[in-house]
Amino acid sequence: MKLITAIIQPHALQAVTDSLREYGVSGLTITEVAGYGRQGGHTEVYRGAEYTIDTIPKIKVEVLAENADESAIIDLVLAASRSGRIGDGKIWTTDVGTVVRVRTGERNADAV
Amino acid sequence: MKLITAIIQPHALQAVTDSLREYGVSGLTITEVAGYGRQGGHTEVYRGAEYTIDTIPKIKVEVLAENADESAIIDLVLAASRSGRIGDGKIWTTDVGTVVRVRTGERNADAV
Amino acid sequence: MKLITAIIQPHALQAVTDSLREYGVSGLTITEVAGYGRQGGHTEVYRGAEYTIDTIPKIKVEVLAENADESAIIDLVLAASRSGRIGDGKIWTTDVGTVVRVRTGERNADAV
Amino acid sequence: MEPFTPDTGATAWILVSAALVLLMTPGLSLFYGGMVRARTVLNMMLMSFSAMAVVAIAWTLIGYSLAFGTDVGGLFGAPLEHVGLSGTDEQSILAGSGVPFLVAAGFQMTFAIISTALISGAIADRVKLGTWMVFAAIWVVIVYAPLAHMVWGGGLLGADGIFASIAEPVDFAGGTVVHINAGVAGLVLAIIVGARKGFGTESMKPHNLPLVMLGAALLWFGWFGFNAGSAGTADATAGLAWVNTTVATAGAMLGWALVERIRDQHVTSLGAASGVVAGLVAITPAAAALTPLTSIVLGLLAGLACALAVGLKHRFGIDDSLDVVGVHLVGGLVGTVGIGFLAADGGLLLGGGVSLLIVQVLVAVAAMIFSGVLTTVIALALKHTMGWRIPEADERAGIDLTHHAEAGYDLAGALGARRERSIVPARHTPGASTGSIDPAEAVAPMDDASDPGPRNPAPLAEGAAPAAATARTVTTGEPR
Amino acid sequence: MEPFTPDTGATAWILVSAALVLLMTPGLSLFYGGMVRARTVLNMMLMSFSAMAVVAIAWTLIGYSLAFGTDVGGLFGAPLEHVGLSGTDEQSILAGSGVPFLVAAGFQMTFAIISTALISGAIADRVKLGTWMVFAAIWVVIVYAPLAHMVWGGGLLGADGIFASIAEPVDFAGGTVVHINAGVAGLVLAIIVGARKGFGTESMKPHNLPLVMLGAALLWFGWFGFNAGSAGTADATAGLAWVNTTVATAGAMLGWALVERIRDQHVTSLGAASGVVAGLVAITPAAAALTPLTSIVLGLLAGLACALAVGLKHRFGIDDSLDVVGVHLVGGLVGTVGIGFLAADGGLLLGGGVSLLIVQVLVAVAAMIFSGVLTTVIALALKHTMGWRIPEADERAGIDLTHHAEAGYDLAGALGARRERSIVPARHTPGASTGSIDPAEAVAPMDDASDPGPRNPAPLAEGAAPAAATARTVTTGEPR
Amino acid sequence: MEPFTPDTGATAWILVSAALVLLMTPGLSLFYGGMVRARTVLNMMLMSFSAMAVVAIAWTLIGYSLAFGTDVGGLFGAPLEHVGLSGTDEQSILAGSGVPFLVAAGFQMTFAIISTALISGAIADRVKLGTWMVFAAIWVVIVYAPLAHMVWGGGLLGADGIFASIAEPVDFAGGTVVHINAGVAGLVLAIIVGARKGFGTESMKPHNLPLVMLGAALLWFGWFGFNAGSAGTADATAGLAWVNTTVATAGAMLGWALVERIRDQHVTSLGAASGVVAGLVAITPAAAALTPLTSIVLGLLAGLACALAVGLKHRFGIDDSLDVVGVHLVGGLVGTVGIGFLAADGGLLLGGGVSLLIVQVLVAVAAMIFSGVLTTVIALALKHTMGWRIPEADERAGIDLTHHAEAGYDLAGALGARRERSIVPARHTPGASTGSIDPAEAVAPMDDASDPGPRNPAPLAEGAAPAAATARTVTTGEPR
Ligand SMILES: Nc1ncnc2c1ncn2[C@@H]1O[C@H](COP(=O)(O)OP(=O)(O)O)[C@@H](O)[C@H]1O
Ligand SMILES: Nc1ncnc2c1ncn2[C@@H]1O[C@H](COP(=O)(O)OP(=O)(O)O)[C@@H](O)[C@H]1O
Ligand SMILES: Nc1ncnc2c1ncn2[C@@H]1O[C@H](COP(=O)(O)OP(=O)(O)O)[C@@H](O)[C@H]1O
């Protein structure tokens, strides 16, 4: 089992989830995050002071998948979220031990 | 060391943390997330338009634990968060290398 | 590749990111979380009722780094976020398989 | 009936006062709305807004006549006398100060609206809006209007009523008619409707305290129309009511803060906002009967009393969610009975003897019984017909989403809605009109292969109206 | 010109009314601001606030004269007659009721402001503030002031105008001048400016509905000045307008809710707020011509009509973002034409024949043509000179951040800004003054080794003014 | 003393004006509250609300007498003359326009409240509420009331004062008494209290700009009572003040925006809100002395001056947190001195010579010295007795949570509070009453095995009162 984590631009979320769903991914989890990267921050101006905001809002998408699906899912996320401009994001994968579906208590492959 | 991650219904959080605390878990980290799964989304209606919200708010609970405690903790979370209805959530575990307590710099088992 | 995850006090974030940037870390991802630990919660008072809030707001910082940088980064985070008081936080690391830069599709070491 | 001499100054003041009192109800909707959880704020505000809609019309059709028409047995006014608010300026209840009929009738309408809306705080987060609206219409006609008649319209509890031989009862701006009345009705509803799921065990703390404070401020501002407008013209009495309203509120803020400082160690903003309302409630009946100094005392007492009272609901297990009883009933009693002690003219502590005090207590008790009995009848009738409660699952998921298909805030923006289509041409599948959504078995599971509708319709601007053909895909998610 | 007899009561009422109508524009800014997404709320509010600034000055300099100066050919007033709002109390347009010149002129100023601000809802989230401000100044002078003159100032469409031989047209408080006028202008701008990026496909749901409801409440409150103040004094007519305003609004809330209940199964808070505005719009021209009963009917019709109308923009692909057309044009037409049917004096359904109805329709059509043509000319001229739209990337990232360098909310606090420096002594590098930020190629890449400025300046309190020497490091991030 | 002839029109207008000015203080609480960080918004708002409570009572007891009692040496009024706001209508300070004593006294009370509340912006986020409340009570009695007497009550700086031989000083509605006075007091407090932890290095940007704009709007609305109400009746002077208030504000918004456009490239909503207040401040003393045209000029100048001034605090390292100095002192000076240049009657630029200008400068300087010296004495005395600052850890964690045990917002809902118990019957352990919470060593460590209290009490509705026996478990977390 793999956990595929993607940090993407907020506006790419719809395309990513649509394409994952089409592929047959049965679920995913989304978190609002903020990130640094090649992409810098931005400036806000308030009475008497200028603020540099270092981080940019991003979306983290986490998908549990069987090992066999890993590279296909990465490719789908890439295709759906890539604009070729800095700030597009990052994808990484980690190994997962046990997976459990809470509703039924099913484990691993059955649980995804 | 293991990192146990559980995606649960927001209203199950209290029961889960209570039962983990009782078991002797010394800490945990909570994140607000939103998820897809078997469970679908919902509909919101605004002047002249209907919106389909694909995701449902969930809570992610992360617990660092020694390998020996892994399955007990999974069982506790299952017991506390399971209603038998779709949307109940997902649990997964990953291996953790180093763990450090920031306050003291203690490592691994001492740090949990 | 490693994913280094640190749970720190919100007010330590600036120091942590500054010191990581100085070290040459090329990016990181930040999430707002809430946590339990040795540190307890706090109390809020509202008309006719007192509420015990079990969790305290924390910041989760995630950094992808090459294995060689792991311990240096941990030390930097420790140095920047440690006050010696409870609630200082926790750091842990996990192994990462593939890393991909979305913009270019570069993989692994090139992608960090 | 003497000839009517219009007075532009008095009329200007009552026009303004009417606008001020009308503003109180949206103010209340913020005060109440900020106090509930984020997932029920809209329903809470809608209870106030719908009361404005329903009561304004009920008042126009029959309420005004029942309150201020020609007396029928001391209990109510002739019901059809002023249907549609017809009447001549000579019939104006403020004819004596040169205020035209409709100006006075509009002013009174706003009292009926706010009194009804006040009740909603007792049953937050859990009732069908439809039942509430029907309740509001019936209550204002059957309970509010007759009581207004009895106290102000020449009925049994007024200056010429059954207690007048002891002393002339004092209710300047609505201690009995508005606050005791709404407070008792709130208590009755809280009991009959029952507590929120999770009451006493789950967190139900306010989600937006700046909104609560803004609401309290708008209430205070509007209350100048309520109290100083009740002078019926712009004169020294209005000035006395204005000043007393302000200083009593100041005193009540301090009283409430004192309780918090001693009991909880912390002064809170919710306490300040609550103290404001407690002071305003208590001074309402007394605004022209006290001096500024005794008004400070009355306010202080109201702040202390209400701050101590709001916790009692947990003792009794009654989910008077936003403390309609603790603030309006208790505050209204402090004011109504306090007159008996503190009135410049007739107050016990100022050497006036006990007769005024006795009358004030009698009127308060009579109003409580009248309101309690009739509200019970209405509430039980609705319970057994339309029903009050929404389904438990809807309540837990939040009434805003499940019964209004809306969310109060979308501040994050990123995780929110992502698909939009016009609803105007769409027709829903008949089976979908359940009126409530069970979020646990909600819309369109993502692997539902039989999903018939286009999920991502082409931009409407570019094509015909594809949405017209799109059935709403409210299917039940099934496990594989 | 007869001698002027001041009336403090009438003057007090018009002073208050002017303040109330002025408050409507910030109220509108909340109503509109809550309806857009969180990342554009400030720009939306700024459109109202900047209209207050620009129109107040344009009105003082020339607008008032064009509207209420000595008639020139039935089309406008002598442009320089009251420059700087100079004039004697005998020249007051409310001289007859004893209201001084400047009080009446100030009251009229507030109408010009709100009318202009209303239009902004049609072009939310996407236009340059500068272009909007220029538009506001030109539009109020060229379109609003002449139309006000034609209807109220003794011009072609008024009591002595071209249709007066058929029947005297009725526009008590601005159905044509304000609502039809602004509604048509909104339609024209929405078409010429074009739709928001993502219109019809992406979520653009309201980000803060309690703000919307607060805005609606302040609009209602202010509208008492608008409608009852239009009586020109504090009398029974003002009372009639006050009551009709309230009950029509109540009716419209119910009408809108009815549509929602039947069509969508859910009554919404946005619907309640929208119904409030629809009712207020419709009763505006009719506030003194109907009875309370017929006002309820008119309000109900307006609620139904506007609730059905707001969805049409999706059909036609016109991004009238906040439904200026669906609410103000449609509501204004319901009111203006509805007078022809329902007026107590001359209404078709009350036995008055068709002549009033014909005149009302003719005036409405004339106002639509006048407003439509002139607004088109102004909008096209600006399109080809200053330009309306901000760059697409700025629009997608949110106009607040890209064009105002601000964010509406910072509620989390933890992830927000972390570095601060004084901007007063700083001078920006000339090349940086682009007026827009491309967030995708934004500030200070973290590995930009050439960054010349101190990133973490010492606390200013402790040292000299290091910021004065700090150039703003707006460099473009480059990939390695 | 001549017989008093009541005027309902004038009285109506002053009653309304008093209500409007009272509303300014909650308006200010939103304006200020939105500008601080989310974790201090409630404390900021409480500073305004508590000023309302404290000043209203201090004014009733003694303040009014000191300001408007029989003159004592040109410095203050007889202190006990109107205790409890006693007085006859013949003694009304607006007796000449037929406004009763208490109406005028209430109107003046609202000026004292807002003046005091204004100061709080200089010391945001860091002071003990108790010290602030004591300061407010002392300051309004010792500084505000005497200065009001000197300028308006027949004292040294007024029409019959020490400069009257040169020219009659002009302060129509409070340029010196309110704004210069509060601005200087703010400066003194900011210096004596010291800067916030992190000032100049950490982000302290506004957390809720729509709230700021709403606050500015309510201030503007209320300011009509402030300025036009200062005419003392509803007449042409009130109309002039009304119009000047509006157009000066318009001018100041544009002036502020101009500075932003040129200096920062971006026009901001905070700038618009600030410009509104700057314009209102500047026109306050001048509202009846200028024409609409010169008012636009004065407003423009105020906008420019204040926009440039607000950054200076970073230069001097003075944490005047919300720019009380930059807006109220600078704006007040622009207005007070600007009269010397622009007054229709006596202004230098309109051919009136320099004498009025000299007098205006002298009065402004006198007010600054008076306010500065006395405020310094009070602030230092409190520093060495009660102390101003909360502990640093509390300040960093946010004063709302640590000193009021509240959080402004709970929008997420899910991560928030989860356990509730009634506090009314509970008695706290004596040792726990520290008055502040150190969040780093806070409540109930989760592995504290000795925790004596029930953590999850049964629903109170079902049983007796278990909470009554529950001691508050505020124990210190200890590392293992
Ligand atoms: N080394 C890293 N560790 C963790 N997250 C990272 C890292 N680098 C980038 N990210 C995340 O990816 C997002 C996009 O990164 P960015 O550097 O803009 O992309 P690119 O790969 O085009 O340079 C960042 O905002 C951050 O959240
Ligand atoms: N494959 C997955 N990858 C990541 N998260 C998932 C996955 N499947 C489900 N989840 C998370 O678990 C939550 C509950 O899933 P759901 O499908 O409703 O439960 P069930 O296991 O009963 O079908 C989802 O909202 C989502 O956050
Ligand atoms: N076992 C754990 N699993 C997951 N997160 C933890 C764990 N223990 C602590 N944390 C996180 O670290 C934060 C700080 O923990 P705390 O116990 O206060 O530090 P300390 O190591 O000083 O005892 C907590 O708020 C929580 O978010």
mmCIF file with all atom_site columns, C-alpha atoms in Angstrom, chain F residues 216-293:
data_model
loop_
_atom_site.group_PDB
_atom_site.id
_atom_site.type_symbol
_atom_site.label_atom_id
_atom_site.label_alt_id
_atom_site.label_comp_id
_atom_site.label_asym_id
_atom_site.label_entity_id
_atom_site.label_seq_id
_atom_site.pdbx_PDB_ins_code
_atom_site.Cartn_x
_atom_site.Cartn_y
_atom_site.Cartn_z
_atom_site.occupancy
_atom_site.B_iso_or_equiv
_atom_site.pdbx_formal_charge
_atom_site.auth_seq_id
_atom_site.auth_comp_id
_atom_site.auth_asym_id
_atom_site.auth_atom_id
_atom_site.pdbx_PDB_model_num
ATOM 1  C CA . ALA F 1 216 ? -16.122 53.373 9.780  1.00 0.00 ? 216 ALA F CA 1
ATOM 2  C CA . ALA F 1 217 ? -19.616 53.452 8.291  1.00 0.00 ? 217 ALA F CA 1
ATOM 3  C CA . LEU F 1 218 ? -21.272 53.477 11.700 1.00 0.00 ? 218 LEU F CA 1
ATOM 4  C CA . LEU F 1 219 ? -18.889 56.229 12.776 1.00 0.00 ? 219 LEU F CA 1
ATOM 5  C CA . TRP F 1 220 ? -19.852 58.290 9.727  1.00 0.00 ? 220 TRP F CA 1
ATOM 6  C CA . PHE F 1 221 ? -23.540 57.687 10.360 1.00 0.00 ? 221 PHE F CA 1
ATOM 7  C CA . GLY F 1 222 ? -23.218 58.582 14.027 1.00 0.00 ? 222 GLY F CA 1
ATOM 8  C CA . TRP F 1 223 ? -21.118 61.616 13.206 1.00 0.00 ? 223 TRP F CA 1
ATOM 9  C CA . PHE F 1 224 ? -24.172 63.320 11.721 1.00 0.00 ? 224 PHE F CA 1
ATOM 10 C CA . GLY F 1 225 ? -25.446 63.499 15.265 1.00 0.00 ? 225 GLY F CA 1
ATOM 11 C CA . PHE F 1 226 ? -22.057 64.699 16.428 1.00 0.00 ? 226 PHE F CA 1
ATOM 12 C CA . ASN F 1 227 ? -21.694 67.506 13.915 1.00 0.00 ? 227 ASN F CA 1
ATOM 13 C CA . ALA F 1 228 ? -25.167 68.394 12.701 1.00 0.00 ? 228 ALA F CA 1
ATOM 14 C CA . GLY F 1 229 ? -26.515 67.775 16.191 1.00 0.00 ? 229 GLY F CA 1
ATOM 15 C CA . SER F 1 230 ? -24.059 70.344 17.502 1.00 0.00 ? 230 SER F CA 1
ATOM 16 C CA . ALA F 1 231 ? -26.173 72.990 15.839 1.00 0.00 ? 231 ALA F CA 1
ATOM 17 C CA . GLY F 1 232 ? -28.444 72.455 18.840 1.00 0.00 ? 232 GLY F CA 1
ATOM 18 C CA . THR F 1 233 ? -31.568 72.440 16.719 1.00 0.00 ? 233 THR F CA 1
ATOM 19 C CA . ALA F 1 234 ? -32.805 71.337 13.303 1.00 0.00 ? 234 ALA F CA 1
ATOM 20 C CA . ASP F 1 235 ? -32.093 74.321 11.113 1.00 0.00 ? 235 ASP F CA 1
ATOM 21 C CA . ALA F 1 236 ? -30.003 75.517 8.195  1.00 0.00 ? 236 ALA F CA 1
ATOM 22 C CA . THR F 1 237 ? -26.837 75.411 10.286 1.00 0.00 ? 237 THR F CA 1
ATOM 23 C CA . ALA F 1 238 ? -27.466 71.762 10.979 1.00 0.00 ? 238 ALA F CA 1
ATOM 24 C CA . GLY F 1 239 ? -27.941 71.308 7.253  1.00 0.00 ? 239 GLY F CA 1
ATOM 25 C CA . LEU F 1 240 ? -24.646 73.046 6.540  1.00 0.00 ? 240 LEU F CA 1
ATOM 26 C CA . ALA F 1 241 ? -22.901 70.856 9.091  1.00 0.00 ? 241 ALA F CA 1
ATOM 27 C CA . TRP F 1 242 ? -24.527 67.765 7.596  1.00 0.00 ? 242 TRP F CA 1
ATOM 28 C CA . VAL F 1 243 ? -23.402 68.561 4.073  1.00 0.00 ? 243 VAL F CA 1
ATOM 29 C CA . ASN F 1 244 ? -19.910 69.644 5.112  1.00 0.00 ? 244 ASN F CA 1
ATOM 30 C CA . THR F 1 245 ? -19.500 66.464 7.121  1.00 0.00 ? 245 THR F CA 1
ATOM 31 C CA . THR F 1 246 ? -20.310 64.387 4.076  1.00 0.00 ? 246 THR F CA 1
ATOM 32 C CA . VAL F 1 247 ? -18.233 66.193 1.503  1.00 0.00 ? 247 VAL F CA 1
ATOM 33 C CA . ALA F 1 248 ? -15.186 66.610 3.733  1.00 0.00 ? 248 ALA F CA 1
ATOM 34 C CA . THR F 1 249 ? -15.295 62.879 4.340  1.00 0.00 ? 249 THR F CA 1
ATOM 35 C CA . ALA F 1 250 ? -15.518 62.287 0.615  1.00 0.00 ? 250 ALA F CA 1
ATOM 36 C CA . GLY F 1 251 ? -12.531 64.546 0.102  1.00 0.00 ? 251 GLY F CA 1
ATOM 37 C CA . ALA F 1 252 ? -10.501 62.809 2.780  1.00 0.00 ? 252 ALA F CA 1
ATOM 38 C CA . MET F 1 253 ? -11.171 59.380 1.295  1.00 0.00 ? 253 MET F CA 1
ATOM 39 C CA . LEU F 1 254 ? -9.814  60.658 -2.003 1.00 0.00 ? 254 LEU F CA 1
ATOM 40 C CA . GLY F 1 255 ? -6.834  62.326 -0.309 1.00 0.00 ? 255 GLY F CA 1
ATOM 41 C CA . TRP F 1 256 ? -5.881  59.166 1.520  1.00 0.00 ? 256 TRP F CA 1
ATOM 42 C CA . ALA F 1 257 ? -6.340  57.081 -1.618 1.00 0.00 ? 257 ALA F CA 1
ATOM 43 C CA . LEU F 1 258 ? -4.102  59.478 -3.542 1.00 0.00 ? 258 LEU F CA 1
ATOM 44 C CA . VAL F 1 259 ? -1.265  58.981 -1.091 1.00 0.00 ? 259 VAL F CA 1
ATOM 45 C CA . GLU F 1 260 ? -1.664  55.232 -1.318 1.00 0.00 ? 260 GLU F CA 1
ATOM 46 C CA . ARG F 1 261 ? -1.831  55.213 -5.094 1.00 0.00 ? 261 ARG F CA 1
ATOM 47 C CA . ILE F 1 262 ? 1.349   57.217 -5.420 1.00 0.00 ? 262 ILE F CA 1
ATOM 48 C CA . ARG F 1 263 ? 3.321   55.775 -2.532 1.00 0.00 ? 263 ARG F CA 1
ATOM 49 C CA . ASP F 1 264 ? 2.169   52.160 -2.447 1.00 0.00 ? 264 ASP F CA 1
ATOM 50 C CA . GLN F 1 265 ? 0.643   51.659 -5.904 1.00 0.00 ? 265 GLN F CA 1
ATOM 51 C CA . HIS F 1 266 ? -2.452  50.236 -4.267 1.00 0.00 ? 266 HIS F CA 1
ATOM 52 C CA . VAL F 1 267 ? -5.590  51.825 -2.938 1.00 0.00 ? 267 VAL F CA 1
ATOM 53 C CA . THR F 1 268 ? -6.743  49.875 0.106  1.00 0.00 ? 268 THR F CA 1
ATOM 54 C CA . SER F 1 269 ? -9.953  49.386 2.000  1.00 0.00 ? 269 SER F CA 1
ATOM 55 C CA . LEU F 1 270 ? -8.191  50.188 5.240  1.00 0.00 ? 270 LEU F CA 1
ATOM 56 C CA . GLY F 1 271 ? -7.164  53.449 3.615  1.00 0.00 ? 271 GLY F CA 1
ATOM 57 C CA . ALA F 1 272 ? -10.744 54.189 2.633  1.00 0.00 ? 272 ALA F CA 1
ATOM 58 C CA . ALA F 1 273 ? -11.964 53.477 6.155  1.00 0.00 ? 273 ALA F CA 1
ATOM 59 C CA . SER F 1 274 ? -9.158  55.563 7.611  1.00 0.00 ? 274 SER F CA 1
ATOM 60 C CA . GLY F 1 275 ? -9.813  58.376 5.188  1.00 0.00 ? 275 GLY F CA 1
ATOM 61 C CA . VAL F 1 276 ? -13.429 58.414 6.271  1.00 0.00 ? 276 VAL F CA 1
ATOM 62 C CA . VAL F 1 277 ? -12.430 58.896 9.881  1.00 0.00 ? 277 VAL F CA 1
ATOM 63 C CA . ALA F 1 278 ? -9.741  61.462 9.064  1.00 0.00 ? 278 ALA F CA 1
ATOM 64 C CA . GLY F 1 279 ? -12.251 63.559 7.151  1.00 0.00 ? 279 GLY F CA 1
ATOM 65 C CA . LEU F 1 280 ? -14.831 63.314 9.893  1.00 0.00 ? 280 LEU F CA 1
ATOM 66 C CA . VAL F 1 281 ? -12.285 64.355 12.492 1.00 0.00 ? 281 VAL F CA 1
ATOM 67 C CA . ALA F 1 282 ? -11.058 67.354 10.534 1.00 0.00 ? 282 ALA F CA 1
ATOM 68 C CA . ILE F 1 283 ? -14.486 68.724 9.723  1.00 0.00 ? 283 ILE F CA 1
ATOM 69 C CA . THR F 1 284 ? -15.679 68.361 13.306 1.00 0.00 ? 284 THR F CA 1
ATOM 70 C CA . PRO F 1 285 ? -14.584 71.796 14.557 1.00 0.00 ? 285 PRO F CA 1
ATOM 71 C CA . ALA F 1 286 ? -15.224 73.396 11.181 1.00 0.00 ? 286 ALA F CA 1
ATOM 72 C CA . ALA F 1 287 ? -18.574 71.953 10.206 1.00 0.00 ? 287 ALA F CA 1
ATOM 73 C CA . ALA F 1 288 ? -20.437 75.254 10.412 1.00 0.00 ? 288 ALA F CA 1
ATOM 74 C CA . ALA F 1 289 ? -17.578 77.574 9.578  1.00 0.00 ? 289 ALA F CA 1
ATOM 75 C CA . LEU F 1 290 ? -16.800 76.417 6.045  1.00 0.00 ? 290 LEU F CA 1
ATOM 76 C CA . THR F 1 291 ? -18.745 76.157 2.822  1.00 0.00 ? 291 THR F CA 1
ATOM 77 C CA . PRO F 1 292 ? -19.244 72.826 1.058  1.00 0.00 ? 292 PRO F CA 1
ATOM 78 C CA . LEU F 1 293 ? -16.458 73.731 -1.361 1.00 0.00 ? 293 LEU F CA 1
#
